[in-house]
PDB file of C-alpha atoms in Angstrom:
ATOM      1  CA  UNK A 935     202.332 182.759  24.876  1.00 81.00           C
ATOM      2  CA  UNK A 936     203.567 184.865  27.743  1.00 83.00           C
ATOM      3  CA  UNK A 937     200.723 187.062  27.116  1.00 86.00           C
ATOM      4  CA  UNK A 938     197.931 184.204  27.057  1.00 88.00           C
ATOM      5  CA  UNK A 939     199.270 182.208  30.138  1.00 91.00           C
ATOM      6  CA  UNK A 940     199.413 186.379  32.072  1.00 93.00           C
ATOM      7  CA  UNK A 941     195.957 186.912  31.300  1.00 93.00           C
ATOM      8  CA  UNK A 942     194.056 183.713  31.865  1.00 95.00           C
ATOM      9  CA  UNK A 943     195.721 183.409  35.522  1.00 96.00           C
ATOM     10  CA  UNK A 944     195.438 187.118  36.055  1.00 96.00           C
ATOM     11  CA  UNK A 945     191.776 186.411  34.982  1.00 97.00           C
ATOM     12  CA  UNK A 946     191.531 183.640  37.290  1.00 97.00           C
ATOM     13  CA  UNK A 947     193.005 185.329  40.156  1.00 97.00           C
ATOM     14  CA  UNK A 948     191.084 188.140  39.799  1.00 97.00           C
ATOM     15  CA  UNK A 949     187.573 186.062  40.014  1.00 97.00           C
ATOM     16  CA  UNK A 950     188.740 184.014  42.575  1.00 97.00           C
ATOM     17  CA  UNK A 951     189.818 187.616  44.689  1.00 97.00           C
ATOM     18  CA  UNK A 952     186.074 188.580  43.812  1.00 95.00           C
ATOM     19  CA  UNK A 953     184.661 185.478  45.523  1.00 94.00           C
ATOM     20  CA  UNK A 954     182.927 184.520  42.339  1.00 93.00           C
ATOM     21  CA  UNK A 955     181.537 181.141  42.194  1.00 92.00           C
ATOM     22  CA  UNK A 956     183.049 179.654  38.667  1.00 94.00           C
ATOM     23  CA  UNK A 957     186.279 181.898  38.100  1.00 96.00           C
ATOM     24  CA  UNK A 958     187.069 179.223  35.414  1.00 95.00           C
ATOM     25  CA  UNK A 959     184.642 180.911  33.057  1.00 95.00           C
ATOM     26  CA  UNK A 960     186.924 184.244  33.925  1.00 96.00           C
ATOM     27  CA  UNK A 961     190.051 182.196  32.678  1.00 95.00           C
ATOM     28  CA  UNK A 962     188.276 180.885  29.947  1.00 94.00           C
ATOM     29  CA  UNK A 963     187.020 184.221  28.256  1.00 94.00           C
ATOM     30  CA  UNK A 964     190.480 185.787  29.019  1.00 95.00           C
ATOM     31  CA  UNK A 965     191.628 183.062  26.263  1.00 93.00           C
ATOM     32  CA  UNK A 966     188.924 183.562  24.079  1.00 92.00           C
ATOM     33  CA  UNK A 967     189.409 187.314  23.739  1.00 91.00           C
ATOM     34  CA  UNK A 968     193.216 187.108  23.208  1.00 89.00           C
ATOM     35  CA  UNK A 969     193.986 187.855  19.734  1.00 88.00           C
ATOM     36  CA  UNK A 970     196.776 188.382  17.726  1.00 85.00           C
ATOM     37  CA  UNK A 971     196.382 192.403  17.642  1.00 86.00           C
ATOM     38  CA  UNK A 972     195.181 194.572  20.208  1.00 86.00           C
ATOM     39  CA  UNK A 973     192.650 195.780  17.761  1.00 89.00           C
ATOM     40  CA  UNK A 974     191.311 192.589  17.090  1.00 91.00           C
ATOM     41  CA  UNK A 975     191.199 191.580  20.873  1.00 89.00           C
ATOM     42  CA  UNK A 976     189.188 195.081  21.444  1.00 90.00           C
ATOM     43  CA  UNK A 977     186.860 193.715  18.677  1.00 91.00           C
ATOM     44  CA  UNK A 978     186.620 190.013  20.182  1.00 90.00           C
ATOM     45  CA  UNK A 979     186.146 191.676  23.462  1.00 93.00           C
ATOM     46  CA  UNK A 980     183.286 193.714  22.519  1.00 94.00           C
ATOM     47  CA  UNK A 981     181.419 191.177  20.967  1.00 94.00           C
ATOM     48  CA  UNK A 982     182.465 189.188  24.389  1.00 94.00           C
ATOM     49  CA  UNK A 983     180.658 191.685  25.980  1.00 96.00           C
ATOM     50  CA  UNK A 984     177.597 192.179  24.547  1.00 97.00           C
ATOM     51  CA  UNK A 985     176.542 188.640  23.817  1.00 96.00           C
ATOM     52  CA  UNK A 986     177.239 187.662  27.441  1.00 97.00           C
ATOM     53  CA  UNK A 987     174.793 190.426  28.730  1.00 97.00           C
ATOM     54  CA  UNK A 988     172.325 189.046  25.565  1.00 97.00           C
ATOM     55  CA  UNK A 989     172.861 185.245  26.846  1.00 97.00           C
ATOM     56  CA  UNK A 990     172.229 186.155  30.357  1.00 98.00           C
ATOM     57  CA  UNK A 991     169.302 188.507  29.987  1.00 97.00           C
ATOM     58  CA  UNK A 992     167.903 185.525  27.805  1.00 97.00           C
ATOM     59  CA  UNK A 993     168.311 183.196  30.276  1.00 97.00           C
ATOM     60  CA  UNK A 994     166.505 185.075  32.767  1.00 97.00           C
ATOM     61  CA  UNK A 995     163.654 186.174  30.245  1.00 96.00           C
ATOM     62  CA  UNK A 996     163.036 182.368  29.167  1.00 95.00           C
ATOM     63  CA  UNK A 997     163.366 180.905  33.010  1.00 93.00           C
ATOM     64  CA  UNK A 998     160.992 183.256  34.438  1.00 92.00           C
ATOM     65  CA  UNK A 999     158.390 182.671  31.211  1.00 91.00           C
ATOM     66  CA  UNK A1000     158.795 178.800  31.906  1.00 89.00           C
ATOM     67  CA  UNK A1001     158.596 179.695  35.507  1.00 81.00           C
ATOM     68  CA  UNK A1002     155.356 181.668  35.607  1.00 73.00           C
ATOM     69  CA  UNK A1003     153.608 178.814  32.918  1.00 77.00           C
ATOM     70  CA  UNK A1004     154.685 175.985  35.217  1.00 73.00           C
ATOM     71  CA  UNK A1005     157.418 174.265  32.877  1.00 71.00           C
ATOM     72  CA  UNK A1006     160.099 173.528  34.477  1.00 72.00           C
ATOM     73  CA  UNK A1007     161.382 171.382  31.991  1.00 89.00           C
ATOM     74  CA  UNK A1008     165.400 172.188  31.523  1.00 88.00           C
ATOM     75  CA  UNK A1009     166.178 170.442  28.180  1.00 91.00           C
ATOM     76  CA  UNK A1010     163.100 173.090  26.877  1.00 93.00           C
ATOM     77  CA  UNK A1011     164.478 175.620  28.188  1.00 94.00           C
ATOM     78  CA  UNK A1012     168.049 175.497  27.403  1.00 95.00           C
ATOM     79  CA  UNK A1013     166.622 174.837  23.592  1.00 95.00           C
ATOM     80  CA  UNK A1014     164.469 178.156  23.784  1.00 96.00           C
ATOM     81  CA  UNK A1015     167.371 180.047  25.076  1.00 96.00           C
ATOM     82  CA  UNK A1016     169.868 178.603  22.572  1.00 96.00           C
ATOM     83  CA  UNK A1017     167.688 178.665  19.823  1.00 97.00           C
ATOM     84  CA  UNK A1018     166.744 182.996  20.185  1.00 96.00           C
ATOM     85  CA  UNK A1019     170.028 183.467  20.562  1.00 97.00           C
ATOM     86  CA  UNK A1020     171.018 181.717  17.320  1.00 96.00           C
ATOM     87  CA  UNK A1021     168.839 184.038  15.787  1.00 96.00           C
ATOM     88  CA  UNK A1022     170.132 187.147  17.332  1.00 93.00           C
ATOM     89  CA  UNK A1023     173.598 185.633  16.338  1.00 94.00           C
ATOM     90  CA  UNK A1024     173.172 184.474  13.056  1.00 94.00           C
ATOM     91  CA  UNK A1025     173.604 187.999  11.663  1.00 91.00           C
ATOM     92  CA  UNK A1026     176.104 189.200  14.256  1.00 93.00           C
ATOM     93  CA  UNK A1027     178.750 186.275  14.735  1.00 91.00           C
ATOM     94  CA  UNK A1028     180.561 187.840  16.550  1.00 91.00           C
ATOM     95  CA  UNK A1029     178.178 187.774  19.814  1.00 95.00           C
ATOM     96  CA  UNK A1030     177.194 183.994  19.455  1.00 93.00           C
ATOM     97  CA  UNK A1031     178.767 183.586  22.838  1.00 93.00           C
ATOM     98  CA  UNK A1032     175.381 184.485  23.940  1.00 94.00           C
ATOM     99  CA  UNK A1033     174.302 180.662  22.668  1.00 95.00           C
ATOM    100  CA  UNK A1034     176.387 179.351  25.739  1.00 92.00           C
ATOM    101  CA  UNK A1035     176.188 182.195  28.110  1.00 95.00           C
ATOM    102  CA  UNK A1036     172.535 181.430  28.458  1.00 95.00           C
ATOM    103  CA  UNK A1037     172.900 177.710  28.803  1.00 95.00           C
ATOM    104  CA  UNK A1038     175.336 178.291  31.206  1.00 94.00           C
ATOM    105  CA  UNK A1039     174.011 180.692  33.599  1.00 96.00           C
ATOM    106  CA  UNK A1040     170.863 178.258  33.498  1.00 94.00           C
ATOM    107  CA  UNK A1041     172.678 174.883  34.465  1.00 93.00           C
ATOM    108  CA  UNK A1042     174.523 176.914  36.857  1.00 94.00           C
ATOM    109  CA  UNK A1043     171.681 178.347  39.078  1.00 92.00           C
ATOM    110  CA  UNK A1044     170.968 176.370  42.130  1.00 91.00           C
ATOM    111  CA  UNK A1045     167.388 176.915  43.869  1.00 89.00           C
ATOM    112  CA  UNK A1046     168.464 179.132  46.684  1.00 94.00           C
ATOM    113  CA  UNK A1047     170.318 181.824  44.411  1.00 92.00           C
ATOM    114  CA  UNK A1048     167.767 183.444  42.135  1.00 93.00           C
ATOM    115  CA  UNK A1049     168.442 183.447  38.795  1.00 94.00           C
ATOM    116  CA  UNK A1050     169.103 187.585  38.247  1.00 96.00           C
ATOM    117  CA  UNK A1051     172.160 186.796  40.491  1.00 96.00           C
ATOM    118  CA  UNK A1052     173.623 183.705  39.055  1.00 96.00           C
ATOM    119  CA  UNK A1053     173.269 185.177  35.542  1.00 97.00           C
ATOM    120  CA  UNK A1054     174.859 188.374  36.838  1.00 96.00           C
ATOM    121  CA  UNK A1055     177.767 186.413  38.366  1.00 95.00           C
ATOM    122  CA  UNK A1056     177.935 184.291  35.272  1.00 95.00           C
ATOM    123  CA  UNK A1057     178.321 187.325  33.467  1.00 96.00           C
ATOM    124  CA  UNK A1058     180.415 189.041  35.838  1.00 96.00           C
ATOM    125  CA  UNK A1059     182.908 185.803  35.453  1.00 96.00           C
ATOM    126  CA  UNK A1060     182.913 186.333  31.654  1.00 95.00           C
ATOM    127  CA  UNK A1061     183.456 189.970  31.437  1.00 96.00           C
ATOM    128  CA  UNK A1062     185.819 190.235  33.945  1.00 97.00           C
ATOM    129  CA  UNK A1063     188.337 187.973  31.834  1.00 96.00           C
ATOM    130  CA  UNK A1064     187.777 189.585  29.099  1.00 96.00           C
ATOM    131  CA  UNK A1065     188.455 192.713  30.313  1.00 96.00           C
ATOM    132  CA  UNK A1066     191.729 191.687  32.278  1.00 96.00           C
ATOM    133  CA  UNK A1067     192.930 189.718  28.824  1.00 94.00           C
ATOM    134  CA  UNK A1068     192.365 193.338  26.901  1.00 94.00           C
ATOM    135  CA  UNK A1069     194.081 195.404  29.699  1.00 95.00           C
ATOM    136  CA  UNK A1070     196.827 193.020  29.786  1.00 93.00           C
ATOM    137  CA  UNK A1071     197.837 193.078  26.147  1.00 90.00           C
ATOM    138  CA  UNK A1072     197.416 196.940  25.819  1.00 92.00           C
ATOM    139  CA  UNK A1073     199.452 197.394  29.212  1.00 92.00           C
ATOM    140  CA  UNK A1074     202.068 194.434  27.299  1.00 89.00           C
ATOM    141  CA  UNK A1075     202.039 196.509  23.777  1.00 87.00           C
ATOM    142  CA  UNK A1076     202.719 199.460  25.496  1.00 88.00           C
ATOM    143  CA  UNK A1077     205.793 198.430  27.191  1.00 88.00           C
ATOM    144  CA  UNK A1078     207.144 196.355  24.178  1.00 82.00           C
ATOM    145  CA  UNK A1079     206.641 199.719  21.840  1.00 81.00           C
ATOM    146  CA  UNK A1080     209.828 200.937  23.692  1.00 83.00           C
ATOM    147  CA  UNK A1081     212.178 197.650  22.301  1.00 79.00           C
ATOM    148  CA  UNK A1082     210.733 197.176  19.445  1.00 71.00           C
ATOM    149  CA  UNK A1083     211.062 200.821  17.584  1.00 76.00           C
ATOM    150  CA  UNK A1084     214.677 200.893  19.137  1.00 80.00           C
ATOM    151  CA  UNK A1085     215.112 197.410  17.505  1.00 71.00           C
ATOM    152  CA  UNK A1086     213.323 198.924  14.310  1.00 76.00           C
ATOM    153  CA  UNK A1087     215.637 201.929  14.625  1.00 75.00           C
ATOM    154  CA  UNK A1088     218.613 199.936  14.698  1.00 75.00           C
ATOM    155  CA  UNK A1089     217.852 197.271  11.729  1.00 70.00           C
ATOM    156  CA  UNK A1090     217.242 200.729   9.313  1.00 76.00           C
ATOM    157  CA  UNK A1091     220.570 202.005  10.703  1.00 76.00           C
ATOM    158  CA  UNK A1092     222.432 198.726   9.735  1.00 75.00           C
ATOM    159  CA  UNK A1093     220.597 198.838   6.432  1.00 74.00           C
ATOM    160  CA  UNK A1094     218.687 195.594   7.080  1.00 73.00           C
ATOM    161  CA  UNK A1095     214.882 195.201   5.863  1.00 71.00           C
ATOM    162  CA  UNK A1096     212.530 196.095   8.835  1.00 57.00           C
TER     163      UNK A1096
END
């Protein structure tokens, strides 16, 4: 809980401190990657990472095709993007955040930011909370190591199961 609620403000803080334009997608992605084990939220955080840069450089890719053939058409292209990065993802579940990073960086681009930048902001937002919610619980294992091998310590002493 404490560890949750530390990294999705921390996350949102962080963004905000940046100047980045949706810091909620920071919070949100700090919560995402939060896992039980710091293993497994270095795993989810990988796989964070790497669809997020797939989704956005998708995005891109598919606006500037639709761009340069005259189709401007958003519901296409958010169906293009989602559906080649089902594909990608099908195998590899653990990127299919790239089916909403895509979507998102193109409903979020707004005609006087090109779309390179909102996708690298996008992205920025996203990685950046995933990367404060996996520095936070490493930096929050570390320090409860201490208390709980003393606590370990003292159960074997008393004889009780660990």
């Amino acid at each position: 809980m404490l560890r949750c609620s530390l990294s999705a403000t921390a996350a949102f803080l962080a963004a905000t401190a940046i100047g980045l334009g949706h810091p909620v997608w920071a919070l949100m992605s700090a919560l995402i990657v939060s896992q039980e084990s710091l293993a497994e939220t270095h795993r989810s955080l990988g796989g964070r990472i790497l669809g997020t840069v797939l989704g956005a450089a998708t995005a891109v890719a598919v606006h500037a095709g639709f761009r340069g053939a005259g189709l401007d058409a958003m519901a296409v292209q958010v169906a293009v993007i989602t559906a080649a990065c089902a594909v990608i993802a099908r195998e590899r579940p653990a990127i299919r955040v790239c089916m909403w990073t895509g979507p998102l960086v193109l409903l979020t681009a707004t005609p006087e930011t090109p779309i390179g930048a909102t996708a690298l902001h996008r992205g920025g937002e996203v990685i950046l909370g995933g990367l404060v919610a996996a520095g936070l619980h490493g930096a929050i294992e570390r320090a409860a190591r201490p208390v709980l091998e003393r606590a370990r310590a003292e159960d074997q002493e008393a004889g009780r199961p660990g």
